């Protein structure tokens, strides 16, 4: 009986993981799904002095040997955001490089939100690129750095 109750609770809790709304990048392949720690509430609040975790699932449009992630903060101007490790192959939760056309992968992005970042509303533009800088997937999402 206890096993049935635990199973039911696990099913119930998985229903609370909501995809995060995102905007597509015009003319570029969008991800299949984005799941951020903020769930489906935008702008996604990013507390200073913490890590933001985002899982991005997308399909590989062509064979890829290796790749990288490019992150831009859009706030009137475009500011590059350099993650600790921008190698696409290092943070895959399924699959490994080289990647094959049609493969569906999930990238676990961890963004440190440093304590000196200003509390400001912005839009994050996140692109995944292959070794030739061809975009594999791109999306934008509203975010807001907040005091912790």
mmCIF file with all atom_site columns, N, CA, C and O in Angstrom, residues 70 72-80 125:
data_model
loop_
_atom_site.group_PDB
_atom_site.id
_atom_site.type_symbol
_atom_site.label_atom_id
_atom_site.label_alt_id
_atom_site.label_comp_id
_atom_site.label_asym_id
_atom_site.label_entity_id
_atom_site.label_seq_id
_atom_site.pdbx_PDB_ins_code
_atom_site.Cartn_x
_atom_site.Cartn_y
_atom_site.Cartn_z
_atom_site.occupancy
_atom_site.B_iso_or_equiv
_atom_site.pdbx_formal_charge
_atom_site.auth_seq_id
_atom_site.auth_comp_id
_atom_site.auth_asym_id
_atom_site.auth_atom_id
_atom_site.pdbx_PDB_model_num
ATOM 1  N N  . UNK A 1 70  ? 26.389 30.181 -26.854 1.00 0.00 ? 70  UNK A N  1
ATOM 2  C CA . UNK A 1 70  ? 26.615 31.623 -26.870 1.00 0.00 ? 70  UNK A CA 1
ATOM 3  C C  . UNK A 1 70  ? 25.434 32.275 -26.166 1.00 0.00 ? 70  UNK A C  1
ATOM 4  O O  . UNK A 1 70  ? 24.280 32.040 -26.538 1.00 0.00 ? 70  UNK A O  1
ATOM 5  N N  . UNK A 1 72  ? 23.775 35.929 -24.719 1.00 0.00 ? 72  UNK A N  1
ATOM 6  C CA . UNK A 1 72  ? 23.791 37.392 -24.781 1.00 0.00 ? 72  UNK A CA 1
ATOM 7  C C  . UNK A 1 72  ? 22.698 37.928 -23.869 1.00 0.00 ? 72  UNK A C  1
ATOM 8  O O  . UNK A 1 72  ? 21.582 37.413 -23.858 1.00 0.00 ? 72  UNK A O  1
ATOM 9  N N  . UNK A 1 73  ? 23.035 38.961 -23.115 1.00 0.00 ? 73  UNK A N  1
ATOM 10 C CA . UNK A 1 73  ? 22.037 39.689 -22.325 1.00 0.00 ? 73  UNK A CA 1
ATOM 11 C C  . UNK A 1 73  ? 21.599 40.876 -23.160 1.00 0.00 ? 73  UNK A C  1
ATOM 12 O O  . UNK A 1 73  ? 22.428 41.686 -23.571 1.00 0.00 ? 73  UNK A O  1
ATOM 13 N N  . UNK A 1 74  ? 20.305 40.945 -23.439 1.00 0.00 ? 74  UNK A N  1
ATOM 14 C CA . UNK A 1 74  ? 19.763 42.041 -24.236 1.00 0.00 ? 74  UNK A CA 1
ATOM 15 C C  . UNK A 1 74  ? 19.051 43.009 -23.295 1.00 0.00 ? 74  UNK A C  1
ATOM 16 O O  . UNK A 1 74  ? 18.080 42.654 -22.643 1.00 0.00 ? 74  UNK A O  1
ATOM 17 N N  . UNK A 1 75  ? 19.582 44.217 -23.211 1.00 0.00 ? 75  UNK A N  1
ATOM 18 C CA . UNK A 1 75  ? 19.004 45.228 -22.305 1.00 0.00 ? 75  UNK A CA 1
ATOM 19 C C  . UNK A 1 75  ? 19.248 46.610 -22.872 1.00 0.00 ? 75  UNK A C  1
ATOM 20 O O  . UNK A 1 75  ? 19.905 47.437 -22.273 1.00 0.00 ? 75  UNK A O  1
ATOM 21 N N  . UNK A 1 76  ? 18.735 46.820 -24.068 1.00 0.00 ? 76  UNK A N  1
ATOM 22 C CA . UNK A 1 76  ? 19.014 48.059 -24.778 1.00 0.00 ? 76  UNK A CA 1
ATOM 23 C C  . UNK A 1 76  ? 20.273 47.919 -25.621 1.00 0.00 ? 76  UNK A C  1
ATOM 24 O O  . UNK A 1 76  ? 20.333 48.365 -26.751 1.00 0.00 ? 76  UNK A O  1
ATOM 25 N N  . UNK A 1 77  ? 21.275 47.264 -25.071 1.00 0.00 ? 77  UNK A N  1
ATOM 26 C CA . UNK A 1 77  ? 22.478 46.883 -25.798 1.00 0.00 ? 77  UNK A CA 1
ATOM 27 C C  . UNK A 1 77  ? 22.662 45.382 -25.624 1.00 0.00 ? 77  UNK A C  1
ATOM 28 O O  . UNK A 1 77  ? 22.063 44.774 -24.741 1.00 0.00 ? 77  UNK A O  1
ATOM 29 N N  . UNK A 1 78  ? 23.470 44.790 -26.457 1.00 0.00 ? 78  UNK A N  1
ATOM 30 C CA . UNK A 1 78  ? 23.730 43.349 -26.390 1.00 0.00 ? 78  UNK A CA 1
ATOM 31 C C  . UNK A 1 78  ? 25.062 43.131 -25.682 1.00 0.00 ? 78  UNK A C  1
ATOM 32 O O  . UNK A 1 78  ? 26.099 43.605 -26.127 1.00 0.00 ? 78  UNK A O  1
ATOM 33 N N  . UNK A 1 79  ? 25.009 42.428 -24.538 1.00 0.00 ? 79  UNK A N  1
ATOM 34 C CA . UNK A 1 79  ? 26.203 42.191 -23.736 1.00 0.00 ? 79  UNK A CA 1
ATOM 35 C C  . UNK A 1 79  ? 26.490 40.695 -23.710 1.00 0.00 ? 79  UNK A C  1
ATOM 36 O O  . UNK A 1 79  ? 25.633 39.906 -23.321 1.00 0.00 ? 79  UNK A O  1
ATOM 37 N N  . UNK A 1 80  ? 27.701 40.279 -24.121 1.00 0.00 ? 80  UNK A N  1
ATOM 38 C CA . UNK A 1 80  ? 28.037 38.853 -24.052 1.00 0.00 ? 80  UNK A CA 1
ATOM 39 C C  . UNK A 1 80  ? 28.078 38.379 -22.603 1.00 0.00 ? 80  UNK A C  1
ATOM 40 O O  . UNK A 1 80  ? 28.545 39.092 -21.717 1.00 0.00 ? 80  UNK A O  1
ATOM 41 N N  . UNK A 1 125 ? 19.414 35.833 -24.717 1.00 0.00 ? 125 UNK A N  1
ATOM 42 C CA . UNK A 1 125 ? 19.417 35.182 -26.029 1.00 0.00 ? 125 UNK A CA 1
ATOM 43 C C  . UNK A 1 125 ? 20.442 34.062 -25.955 1.00 0.00 ? 125 UNK A C  1
ATOM 44 O O  . UNK A 1 125 ? 21.629 34.308 -25.720 1.00 0.00 ? 125 UNK A O  1
#
